[in-house]
Coordinates of C-alpha atoms in Angstrom, one line a residue:
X1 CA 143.2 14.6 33.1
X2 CA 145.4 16.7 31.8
X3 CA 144.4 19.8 33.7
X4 CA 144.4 17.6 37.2
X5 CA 147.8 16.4 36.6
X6 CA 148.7 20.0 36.0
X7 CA 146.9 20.9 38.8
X8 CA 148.2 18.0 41.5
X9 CA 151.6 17.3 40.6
X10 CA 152.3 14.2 42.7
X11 CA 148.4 12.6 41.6
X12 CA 148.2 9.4 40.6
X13 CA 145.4 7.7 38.9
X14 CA 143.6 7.0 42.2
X15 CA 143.4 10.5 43.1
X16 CA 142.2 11.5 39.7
X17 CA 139.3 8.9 40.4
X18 CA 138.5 9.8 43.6
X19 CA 137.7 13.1 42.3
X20 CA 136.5 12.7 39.0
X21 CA 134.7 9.5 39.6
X22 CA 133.9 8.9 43.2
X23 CA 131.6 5.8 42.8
X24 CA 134.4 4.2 41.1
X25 CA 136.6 4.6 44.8
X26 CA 135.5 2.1 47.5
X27 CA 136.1 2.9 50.6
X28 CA 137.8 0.4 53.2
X29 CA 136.0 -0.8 56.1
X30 CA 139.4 0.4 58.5
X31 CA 138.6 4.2 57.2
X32 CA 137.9 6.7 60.1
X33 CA 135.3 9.1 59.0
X34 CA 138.5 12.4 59.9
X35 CA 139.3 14.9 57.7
X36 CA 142.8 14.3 58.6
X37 CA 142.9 10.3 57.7
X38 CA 145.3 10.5 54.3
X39 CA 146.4 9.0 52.5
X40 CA 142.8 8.1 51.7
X41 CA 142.8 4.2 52.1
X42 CA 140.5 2.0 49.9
X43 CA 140.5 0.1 46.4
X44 CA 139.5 1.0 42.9
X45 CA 136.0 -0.7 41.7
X46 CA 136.6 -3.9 39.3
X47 CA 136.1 -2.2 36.3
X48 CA 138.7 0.6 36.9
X49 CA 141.1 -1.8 38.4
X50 CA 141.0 -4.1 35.1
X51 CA 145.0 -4.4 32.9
X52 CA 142.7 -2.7 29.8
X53 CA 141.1 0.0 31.4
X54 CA 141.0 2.7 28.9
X55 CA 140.7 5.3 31.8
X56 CA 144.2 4.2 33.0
X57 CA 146.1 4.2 29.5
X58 CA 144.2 8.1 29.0
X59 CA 146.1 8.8 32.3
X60 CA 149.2 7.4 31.4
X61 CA 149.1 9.3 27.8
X62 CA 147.7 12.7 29.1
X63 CA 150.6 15.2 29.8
X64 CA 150.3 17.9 32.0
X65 CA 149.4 20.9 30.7
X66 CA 146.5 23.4 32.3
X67 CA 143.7 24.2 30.0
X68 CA 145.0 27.4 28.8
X69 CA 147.7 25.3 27.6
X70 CA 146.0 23.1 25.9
X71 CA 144.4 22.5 22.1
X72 CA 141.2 23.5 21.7
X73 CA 138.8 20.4 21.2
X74 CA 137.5 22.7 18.2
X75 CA 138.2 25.9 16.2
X76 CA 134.8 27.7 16.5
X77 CA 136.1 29.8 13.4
X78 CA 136.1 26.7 11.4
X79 CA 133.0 25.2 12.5
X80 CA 131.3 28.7 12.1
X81 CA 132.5 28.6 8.2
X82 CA 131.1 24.9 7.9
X83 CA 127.7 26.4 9.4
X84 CA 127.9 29.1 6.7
X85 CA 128.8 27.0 4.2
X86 CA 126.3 24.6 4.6
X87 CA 123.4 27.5 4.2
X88 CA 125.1 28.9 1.5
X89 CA 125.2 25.9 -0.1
X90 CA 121.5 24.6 1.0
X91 CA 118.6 23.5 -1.8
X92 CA 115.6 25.3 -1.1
X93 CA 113.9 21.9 -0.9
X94 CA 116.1 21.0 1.7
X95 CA 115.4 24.3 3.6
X96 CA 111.6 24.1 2.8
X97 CA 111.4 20.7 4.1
X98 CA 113.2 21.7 7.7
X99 CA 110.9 24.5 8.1
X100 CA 108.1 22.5 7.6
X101 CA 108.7 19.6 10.1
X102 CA 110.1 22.9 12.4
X103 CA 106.9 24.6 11.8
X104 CA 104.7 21.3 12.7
X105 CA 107.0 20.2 15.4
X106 CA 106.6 23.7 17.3
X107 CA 102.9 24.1 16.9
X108 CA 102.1 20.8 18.1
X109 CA 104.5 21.6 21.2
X110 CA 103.1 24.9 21.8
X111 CA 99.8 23.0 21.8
X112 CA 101.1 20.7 24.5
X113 CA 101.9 23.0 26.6
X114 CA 98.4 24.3 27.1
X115 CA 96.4 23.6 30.1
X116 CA 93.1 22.1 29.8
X117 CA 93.0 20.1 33.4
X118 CA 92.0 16.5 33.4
X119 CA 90.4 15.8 30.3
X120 CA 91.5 12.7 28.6
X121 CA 89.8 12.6 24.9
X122 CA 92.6 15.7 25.1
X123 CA 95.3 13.7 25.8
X124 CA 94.2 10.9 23.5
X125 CA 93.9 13.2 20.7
X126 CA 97.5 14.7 22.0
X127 CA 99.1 11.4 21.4
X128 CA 97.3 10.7 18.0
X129 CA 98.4 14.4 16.9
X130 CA 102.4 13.2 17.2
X131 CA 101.7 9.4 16.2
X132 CA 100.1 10.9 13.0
X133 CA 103.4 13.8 12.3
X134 CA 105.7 11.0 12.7
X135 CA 104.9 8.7 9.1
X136 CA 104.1 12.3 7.4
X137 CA 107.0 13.9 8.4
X138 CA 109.4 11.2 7.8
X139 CA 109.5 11.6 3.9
X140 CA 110.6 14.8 4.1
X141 CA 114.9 13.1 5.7
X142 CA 114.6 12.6 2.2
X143 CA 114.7 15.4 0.3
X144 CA 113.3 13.5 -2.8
X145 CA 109.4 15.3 -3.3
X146 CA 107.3 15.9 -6.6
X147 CA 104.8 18.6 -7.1
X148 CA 102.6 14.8 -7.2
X149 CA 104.1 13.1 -4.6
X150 CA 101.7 11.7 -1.9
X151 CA 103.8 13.1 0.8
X152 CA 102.2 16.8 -0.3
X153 CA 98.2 15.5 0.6
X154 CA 99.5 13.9 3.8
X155 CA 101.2 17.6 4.6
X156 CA 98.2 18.9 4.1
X157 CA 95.8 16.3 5.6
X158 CA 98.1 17.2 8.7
X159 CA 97.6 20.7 8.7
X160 CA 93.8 19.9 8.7
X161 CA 94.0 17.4 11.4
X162 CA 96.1 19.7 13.4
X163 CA 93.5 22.4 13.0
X164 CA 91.1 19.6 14.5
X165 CA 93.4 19.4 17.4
X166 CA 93.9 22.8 18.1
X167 CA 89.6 23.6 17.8
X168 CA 89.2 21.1 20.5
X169 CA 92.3 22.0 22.4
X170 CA 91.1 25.5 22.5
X171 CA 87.3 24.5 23.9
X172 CA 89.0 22.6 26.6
X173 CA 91.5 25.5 27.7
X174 CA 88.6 27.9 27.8
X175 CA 86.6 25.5 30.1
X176 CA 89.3 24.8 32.4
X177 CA 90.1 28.4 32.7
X178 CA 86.2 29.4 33.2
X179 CA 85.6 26.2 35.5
X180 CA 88.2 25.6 37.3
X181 CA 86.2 25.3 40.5
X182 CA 83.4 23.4 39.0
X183 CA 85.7 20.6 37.3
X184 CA 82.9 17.9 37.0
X185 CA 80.5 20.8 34.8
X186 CA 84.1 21.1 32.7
X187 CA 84.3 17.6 32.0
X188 CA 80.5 17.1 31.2
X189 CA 80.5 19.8 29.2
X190 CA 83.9 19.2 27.0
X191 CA 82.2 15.3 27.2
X192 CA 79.7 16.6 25.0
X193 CA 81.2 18.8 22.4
X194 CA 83.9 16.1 21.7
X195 CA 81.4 13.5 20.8
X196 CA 80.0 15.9 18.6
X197 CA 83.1 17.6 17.0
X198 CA 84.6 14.2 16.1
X199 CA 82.3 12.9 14.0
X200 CA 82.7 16.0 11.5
X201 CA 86.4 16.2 12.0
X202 CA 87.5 13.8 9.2
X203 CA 90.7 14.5 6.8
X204 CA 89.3 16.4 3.9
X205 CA 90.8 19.0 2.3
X206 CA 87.6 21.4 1.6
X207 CA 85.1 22.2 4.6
X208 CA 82.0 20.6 4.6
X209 CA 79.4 23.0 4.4
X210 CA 77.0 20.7 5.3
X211 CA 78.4 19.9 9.0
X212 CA 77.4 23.8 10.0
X213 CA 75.3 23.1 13.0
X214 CA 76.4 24.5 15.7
X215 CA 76.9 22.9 19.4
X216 CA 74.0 23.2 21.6
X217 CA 73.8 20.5 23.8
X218 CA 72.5 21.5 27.6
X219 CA 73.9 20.8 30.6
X220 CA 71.9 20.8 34.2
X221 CA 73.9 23.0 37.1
X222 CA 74.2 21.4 40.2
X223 CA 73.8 23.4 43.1
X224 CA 77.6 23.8 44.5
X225 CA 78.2 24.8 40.5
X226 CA 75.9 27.3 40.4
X227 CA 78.2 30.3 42.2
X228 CA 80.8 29.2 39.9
X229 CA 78.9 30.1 36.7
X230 CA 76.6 33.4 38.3
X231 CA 80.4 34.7 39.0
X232 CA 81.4 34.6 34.9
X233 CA 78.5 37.3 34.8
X234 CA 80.0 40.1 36.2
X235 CA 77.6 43.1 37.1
X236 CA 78.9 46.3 35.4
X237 CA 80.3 48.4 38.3
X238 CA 78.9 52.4 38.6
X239 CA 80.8 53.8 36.6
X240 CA 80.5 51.5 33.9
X241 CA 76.8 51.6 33.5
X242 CA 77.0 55.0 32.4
X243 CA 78.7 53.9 29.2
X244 CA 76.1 54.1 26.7
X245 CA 77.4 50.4 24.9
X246 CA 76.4 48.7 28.3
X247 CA 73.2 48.0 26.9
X248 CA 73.7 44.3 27.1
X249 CA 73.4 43.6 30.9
X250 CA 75.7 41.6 33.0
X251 CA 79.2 41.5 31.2
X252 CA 80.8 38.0 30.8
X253 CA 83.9 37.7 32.5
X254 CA 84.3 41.3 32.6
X255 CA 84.0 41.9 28.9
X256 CA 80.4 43.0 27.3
X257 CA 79.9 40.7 24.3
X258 CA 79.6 41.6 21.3
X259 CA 76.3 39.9 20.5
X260 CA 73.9 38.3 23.0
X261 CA 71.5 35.9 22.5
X262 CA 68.7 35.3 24.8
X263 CA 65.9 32.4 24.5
X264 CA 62.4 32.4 26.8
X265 CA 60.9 29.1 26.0
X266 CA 58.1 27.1 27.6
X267 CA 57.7 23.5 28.3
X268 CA 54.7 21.5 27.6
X269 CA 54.1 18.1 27.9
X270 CA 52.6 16.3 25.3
X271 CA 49.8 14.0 26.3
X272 CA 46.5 15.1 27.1
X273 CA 46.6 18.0 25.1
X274 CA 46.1 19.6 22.0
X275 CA 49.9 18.8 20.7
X276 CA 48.9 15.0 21.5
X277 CA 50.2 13.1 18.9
X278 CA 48.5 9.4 18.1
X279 CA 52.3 7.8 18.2
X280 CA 52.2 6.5 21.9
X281 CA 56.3 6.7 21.6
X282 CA 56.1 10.6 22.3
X283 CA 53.5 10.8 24.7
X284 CA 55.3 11.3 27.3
X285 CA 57.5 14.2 25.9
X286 CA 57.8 17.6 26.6
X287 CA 58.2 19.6 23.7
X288 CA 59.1 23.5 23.6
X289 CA 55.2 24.8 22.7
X290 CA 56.3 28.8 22.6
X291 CA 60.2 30.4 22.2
X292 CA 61.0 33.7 22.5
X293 CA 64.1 35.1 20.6
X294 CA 65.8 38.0 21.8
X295 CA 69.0 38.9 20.1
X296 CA 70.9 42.4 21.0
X297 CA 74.1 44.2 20.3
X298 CA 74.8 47.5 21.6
X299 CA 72.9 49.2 18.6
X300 CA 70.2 46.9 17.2
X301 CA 68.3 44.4 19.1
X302 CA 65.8 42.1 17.5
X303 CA 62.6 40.0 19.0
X304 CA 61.1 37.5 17.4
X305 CA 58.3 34.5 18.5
X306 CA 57.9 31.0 17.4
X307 CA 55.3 28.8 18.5
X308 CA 55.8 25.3 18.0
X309 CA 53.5 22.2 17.4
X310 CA 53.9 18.2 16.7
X311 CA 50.4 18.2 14.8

């Protein structure tokens, strides 16, 4: 206000409005849409135009000075000295527990960030991520922590759970990227490995060695999907297959892999044959009769056989 009187001599408060508040002006229905219709005519809005309007006592109070003129709103050398001596003057408790809800704050926006397309255990497990930082987090306003306080195993039941998080996060960011154009194979896919990964998430603070098995559920590749997945194999170009560590094949995504593991297997069914089995609830199964292993790196590849029966 101070500036525009300094500014615009002969303003008055409406001017000051019109400018600095122009849904607070209404304009009358006689006004001619010209550029030379002044003085502008209209009316203040009701709640500018009331006998306590703060606004109008600011205007009446405000001198006219420019803003070179004016007091600064804050000394920046005084407020830099508080900063400092509020560091200098810091616990390292306090510190500590700002770094840590900083820390978890920025991983769990960094995971947010990530793409992973339309996936919506992701999202779910998202939301749960933040809904479970919140109570964790909270005890640490307080600055008031014990080597046995509880709030230590909920830090670190968090940092487990947001290890969870970022495991399945970073399965559903590699399908997306890999299937973008086969979407519904994505979703199947990351369908499957979350019903399986959640079960052997839980909260506790030493791995489970007995939850190693490994993720190998199938999934059939329909026909329009099939170009999609035949294009992550790339063929090594010409002058690539004279490099003597392309003895792997077809590289995956342009990368040979470091290990690749290859399995033959052959499908039998089980009924009027040899594998029978006198429980009529797998008669008609198909069971793998012979597998064929084939595991190869770049120096060592290894064969083995395994023939397989329900006798």
């Amino acid at each position: 206000m101070a500036a525009f009187k300094a500014a615009n001599p002969d303003a008055v408060f409406e001017d000051f409005i019109r400018w600095h508040s122009p849904a607070d002006w209404i304009e009358g229905p006689e006004v001619e849409k010209s550029k030379d219709n002044w003085p502008p005519r209209g009316h203040l809005s009701k709640r500018m135009s009331e006998s306590d309007n703060l606004w109008r006592e600011l205007w009446d109070r405000a001198p006219a000075l420019a803003t070179s003129e004016q007091k600064l709103l804050y000394d920046p050398n005084r407020e830099g000295e508080k900063v400092i001596h509020y560091l200098e003057t810091l616990k390292p408790h306090q510190l500590l527990s700002q770094m840590v809800c900083t820390a978890f704050l920025a991983a769990a926006d960094t995971l947010n960030k990530t793409s992973y397309g339309e996936l919506k255990q992701m999202e779910t497990k998202k939301q749960q991520l933040y809904l479970t930082m919140a109570p964790a987090l909270k005890p640490l306003e307080v600055n008031r922590l014990s080597a046995d306080s509880e709030t230590i195993e909920d830090l670190r039941r968090l940092c487990v759970v947001l290890g969870h998080v970022e495991n399945l996060l970073t399965a559903a960011a590699s399908l997306h990227r890999k299937l973008v154009h086969a979407p519904r194979l994505a979703v199947e896919i990351f369908s499957d490995f979350y019903n399986f990964y959640i079960p052997r998430m839980g909260t506790a603070l030493e791995e489970d060695c007995s939850n190693k098995k490994e993720f190998d559920k199938k999934q059939i590749v329909w026909n329009n999907e099939r170009e999609v997945v035949s294009n992550m194999f790339v063929p090594p170009t010409a002058n690539q297959s004279w490099r003597k560590v392309l003895s792997m094949g077809n590289l995956l995504n342009g990368h040979e892999p470091t290990v690749r593991e290859i399995i033959f297997s052959l499908h039998d069914g089980v009924s009027n044959n040899h594998y029978a089995a006198p429980n009529a609830s797998v008669s008609e199964q198909e069971i793998d009769t012979y597998r064929m292993y084939i595991c190869g790196t770049s120096n060592d590849l290894r064969v083995a056989l395994s023939v397989v029966s329900c006798d």
